[in-house]
C-alpha positions as a printed Julia matrix, in Angstrom:
300×3 Matrix{Float64}:
   7.18  -20.31  -200.18
   8.74  -22.81  -198.25
  11.47  -24.76  -199.93
   9.71  -28.06  -199.22
   6.73  -26.92  -201.48
   8.91  -25.34  -204.21
   8.01  -28.52  -206.8
   4.81  -29.73  -204.95
   2.89  -28.83  -208.14
   4.93  -31.29  -210.3
   5.2   -33.58  -207.76
   1.29  -34.05  -207.57
   0.67  -34.02  -211.11
   3.47  -36.92  -212.24
   2.97  -39.07  -209.13
  -0.78  -39.85  -208.18
  -2.23  -41.75  -205.1
  -3.58  -44.73  -206.75
  -5.0   -47.99  -205.12
  -6.79  -50.94  -205.66
  -9.84  -52.25  -203.49
 -12.31  -49.99  -201.85
 -11.41  -46.62  -200.0
 -14.11  -45.07  -198.01
 -13.81  -41.82  -195.99
 -16.58  -40.57  -193.83
 -16.04  -37.13  -192.19
 -18.23  -35.67  -189.39
 -18.06  -32.01  -188.44
 -18.71  -31.85  -184.96
 -18.06  -28.19  -184.49
 -16.7   -25.09  -186.7
 -13.37  -26.17  -185.53
 -13.65  -29.88  -184.73
 -14.06  -32.91  -187.24
 -13.12  -36.73  -187.09
 -12.86  -38.93  -190.04
 -13.5   -42.89  -190.27
 -11.23  -44.04  -192.85
 -11.61  -47.69  -194.45
  -9.37  -49.49  -197.1
 -11.05  -52.8   -198.14
 -10.09  -55.72  -200.24
  -6.57  -54.37  -201.15
  -3.26  -56.03  -202.17
  -1.13  -53.11  -201.11
  -0.9   -53.71  -197.33
   2.27  -55.17  -195.75
   1.9   -58.58  -194.16
  -0.77  -59.83  -196.62
  -3.51  -57.86  -194.97
  -6.16  -56.96  -197.29
  -8.18  -54.44  -195.2
  -7.36  -51.5   -192.83
  -9.45  -48.83  -190.59
  -8.0   -45.53  -189.33
  -9.59  -42.57  -187.12
  -8.5   -39.23  -187.6
  -9.39  -36.29  -185.57
  -8.52  -32.56  -186.47
  -9.07  -29.15  -184.79
  -8.67  -25.83  -186.88
  -8.71  -22.45  -185.83
  -7.1   -18.96  -186.89
  -3.58  -19.77  -185.77
  -2.82  -23.22  -186.6
  -4.4   -26.85  -186.62
  -3.97  -30.04  -184.38
  -4.13  -33.68  -185.88
  -4.13  -37.25  -184.81
  -4.6   -40.41  -186.29
  -4.9   -44.09  -184.71
  -4.57  -47.3   -186.56
  -5.65  -50.02  -184.23
  -4.65  -52.68  -186.76
  -0.85  -51.63  -186.87
  -0.89  -50.01  -183.29
   0.26  -46.87  -184.28
  -0.44  -43.08  -183.27
   0.4   -40.29  -185.68
  -0.04  -36.84  -184.49
   0.82  -33.08  -185.99
   0.45  -29.82  -184.34
   0.9   -26.38  -186.16
   1.08  -23.09  -184.43
   1.46  -19.69  -185.28
   4.19  -17.75  -183.34
   5.36  -13.9   -183.17
   2.04  -12.82  -184.8
   2.3   -14.95  -187.69
   5.72  -14.69  -188.63
   6.92  -17.75  -187.61
   5.1   -21.41  -187.55
   5.96  -23.92  -185.24
   5.51  -27.62  -185.85
   5.64  -30.61  -184.04
   5.21  -34.06  -185.54
   4.98  -37.41  -183.59
   4.77  -40.87  -184.6
   4.69  -43.76  -182.21
   4.02  -47.68  -182.76
   3.94  -50.78  -180.57
   7.39  -52.1   -181.36
   8.97  -48.54  -180.72
  11.66  -49.06  -183.6
  10.29  -46.5   -185.77
   9.08  -43.84  -183.16
   9.83  -40.47  -184.07
   9.62  -36.89  -182.77
  10.29  -33.85  -184.93
  10.04  -30.24  -184.08
  10.33  -27.48  -186.97
  10.29  -23.83  -186.93
   9.04  -21.83  -190.33
  10.13  -18.29  -190.5
   8.97  -16.38  -193.47
   9.57  -12.57  -194.78
   8.73  -10.71  -197.8
  11.71  -12.28  -199.92
  12.72  -15.47  -197.95
  11.87  -18.24  -195.86
  13.76  -20.61  -193.49
  13.32  -23.91  -191.46
  15.12  -25.25  -188.71
  14.24  -28.64  -187.37
  15.29  -31.13  -184.45
  14.23  -34.28  -183.33
  14.62  -37.97  -182.81
  13.92  -40.47  -185.75
  14.76  -44.09  -186.05
  16.65  -44.38  -182.69
  19.19  -41.31  -183.56
  18.8   -37.29  -183.63
  18.14  -35.18  -186.76
  19.29  -31.99  -186.99
  18.02  -30.01  -190.32
  17.76  -26.41  -191.84
  16.82  -25.03  -195.25
  16.79  -21.43  -196.85
  14.89  -20.02  -199.9
  15.72  -17.03  -201.33
  13.74  -14.84  -203.86
  16.77  -13.34  -206.27
  14.3   -11.43  -208.47
  10.6   -11.39  -208.7
  10.67  -14.64  -211.26
  13.78  -16.19  -209.82
  14.44  -17.93  -206.37
  17.3   -20.16  -205.08
  17.95  -22.0   -202.02
  19.43  -24.88  -200.25
  18.91  -27.42  -197.28
  20.89  -29.64  -195.19
  20.24  -32.61  -192.79
  22.25  -34.74  -190.41
  20.21  -38.24  -189.71
  22.12  -39.69  -186.36
  20.49  -43.16  -187.2
  22.93  -44.14  -190.0
  25.24  -41.14  -189.86
  24.41  -39.51  -193.09
  24.74  -36.0   -194.15
  22.22  -34.88  -196.8
  22.28  -31.66  -198.77
  20.21  -30.42  -201.63
  20.12  -26.97  -203.83
  17.41  -25.95  -205.51
  16.73  -23.08  -208.28
  13.27  -22.05  -209.38
  12.37  -19.69  -212.37
   8.66  -18.58  -212.7
   6.96  -17.31  -215.76
   3.8   -15.94  -216.94
   1.58  -17.64  -219.37
   1.28  -15.85  -222.64
  -1.66  -16.94  -223.78
  -3.58  -15.63  -220.68
  -1.81  -12.43  -220.36
  -3.18  -11.49  -223.8
  -6.81  -12.13  -223.05
  -7.64   -9.12  -220.26
 -11.14   -9.07  -220.98
 -11.88  -12.49  -219.78
 -13.17  -12.8   -216.3
 -10.97  -14.79  -213.72
 -12.32  -18.4   -213.27
 -13.69  -18.58  -209.7
 -11.13  -20.25  -206.83
  -7.65  -19.48  -205.73
  -5.17  -17.73  -207.96
  -3.41  -20.27  -210.33
   0.29  -20.88  -209.4
   2.69  -19.3   -212.06
   4.19  -21.71  -214.48
   7.92  -22.42  -213.79
  10.95  -24.32  -214.29
  12.95  -25.76  -211.42
  16.07  -27.57  -211.05
  17.11  -29.52  -207.6
  20.53  -31.34  -207.04
  20.55  -33.75  -204.29
  24.36  -34.16  -203.45
  24.17  -36.96  -201.11
  22.18  -39.13  -203.85
  24.18  -37.52  -206.69
  20.35  -37.22  -208.37
  19.61  -34.25  -210.43
  15.96  -33.35  -210.77
  14.15  -31.0   -213.49
  10.62  -30.01  -213.04
   8.12  -28.09  -215.29
   4.85  -27.0   -214.75
   2.71  -24.9   -216.82
  -1.13  -23.88  -216.42
  -2.62  -24.33  -219.99
  -5.87  -22.78  -219.1
  -6.09  -20.95  -215.61
  -7.64  -23.23  -213.01
  -8.67  -25.79  -215.83
  -6.01  -27.36  -217.58
  -2.27  -27.87  -215.89
   0.56  -29.98  -217.09
   3.84  -30.9   -215.34
   6.9   -32.9   -216.34
   9.61  -34.46  -214.46
  13.08  -35.64  -215.23
  15.11  -37.57  -212.62
  18.94  -38.5   -213.58
  22.23  -39.34  -212.25
  25.16  -37.19  -214.07
  27.64  -40.14  -213.08
  25.79  -42.9   -214.03
  23.48  -41.74  -216.62
  20.39  -43.28  -215.2
  17.34  -41.37  -215.71
  13.57  -41.55  -215.48
  11.13  -39.26  -217.01
   7.29  -38.53  -215.6
   4.74  -36.32  -217.36
   1.18  -35.64  -216.02
  -1.88  -33.46  -216.66
  -4.79  -32.43  -214.71
  -8.2   -31.44  -216.13
 -10.68  -29.51  -213.69
 -14.14  -29.57  -215.03
 -17.28  -28.37  -213.33
 -17.97  -31.17  -210.87
 -15.23  -33.42  -211.46
 -11.62  -33.75  -211.89
  -9.39  -35.93  -214.1
  -5.46  -36.94  -213.35
  -3.21  -38.64  -215.92
   0.52  -39.42  -215.85
   3.03  -41.88  -217.49
   6.54  -42.55  -216.68
   9.35  -43.56  -218.93
   8.85  -47.52  -218.3
   5.31  -46.98  -219.48
   3.53  -47.25  -216.38
   0.3   -45.46  -216.68
  -1.93  -43.77  -213.58
  -5.17  -42.15  -213.77
  -7.54  -40.83  -211.12
 -10.92  -39.36  -211.65
 -12.93  -37.28  -208.94
 -16.62  -36.56  -209.31
 -18.75  -34.47  -207.09
 -22.17  -36.22  -206.62
 -24.03  -32.66  -205.68
 -23.5   -29.06  -206.07
 -23.84  -27.99  -202.35
 -20.57  -27.55  -200.04
 -19.57  -31.03  -198.56
 -21.47  -33.01  -201.19
 -20.13  -36.68  -201.29
 -17.22  -37.52  -203.82
 -16.74  -40.65  -206.12
 -13.26  -41.4   -206.98
 -11.83  -43.94  -209.59
  -8.53  -45.14  -209.73
  -6.32  -47.23  -212.08
  -2.65  -48.31  -212.59
  -1.45  -50.03  -215.43
   2.35  -51.34  -215.71
   2.57  -53.88  -218.54
   6.42  -54.16  -217.91
   5.7   -55.73  -214.55
   2.37  -57.23  -215.47
   0.62  -55.13  -212.78
  -2.89  -53.74  -213.11
  -4.62  -52.25  -210.19
  -8.15  -50.52  -210.36
 -10.08  -49.18  -207.39
 -12.76  -46.85  -206.17
 -13.56  -44.63  -203.21
 -15.96  -42.52  -201.54
 -15.74  -39.29  -199.48
 -18.95  -38.82  -197.44
 -19.03  -35.74  -195.32
 -21.67  -34.12  -192.84
């Protein structure tokens, strides 16, 4: 897979999207390929400029060769858009990302090309961000069926920074699952293998170690991340777990400072597109911060 998603499984386990107040997403499938979403966030303290509510309107069109998405935020006066399109018969993927605002200072336009083969993937990007040009590329190579290595480089013209990072990822099987050959596989997509990955960011001088393990296939996953600076010895550790039940999912994570995050998602029906109820909580006793929120996703 792409280098940018090499440690995505761990990142989603150890860094949850918690919030306070009420979130409501109302989606409408207007055709088999086109849908729109109304997003409300009410009674929150997490928005800038002291605002306690926000509204966004999103449209998305999907087909066999890619998708197009646009989001409008009337409060902030911003428009964000993405276009993904398969190229060369599916060998490559072209991406275009656009962000516009009333002030114009943070406008961005970024074009990317993803190229994939049987044992490697590569990415090229070029655009404008923050008033300066951006150049970037990455390459991810499978050295063996279980070991993959790669690197990324990027130049940001707005501040003249040259960033580079290097990643190694080792995947391994879960012995407890391999011994039970008679058990029928759980429904759903195949579970990503367990792995250990290391990333060194040369620009920031940070080393990141990530570990992910599937305790029970498609049911229980755990992840751990350690970020440290070899020069200053500053470090941060994060541990997370995910529990998938029949009609609900529970995520919990805790970091080295004692901050605890949790998100519970429960389906309110068995049919496809049934509403989902979410509860989110964050406790940070060190900073005396406590956030609680609930959300509702409604589709039709």
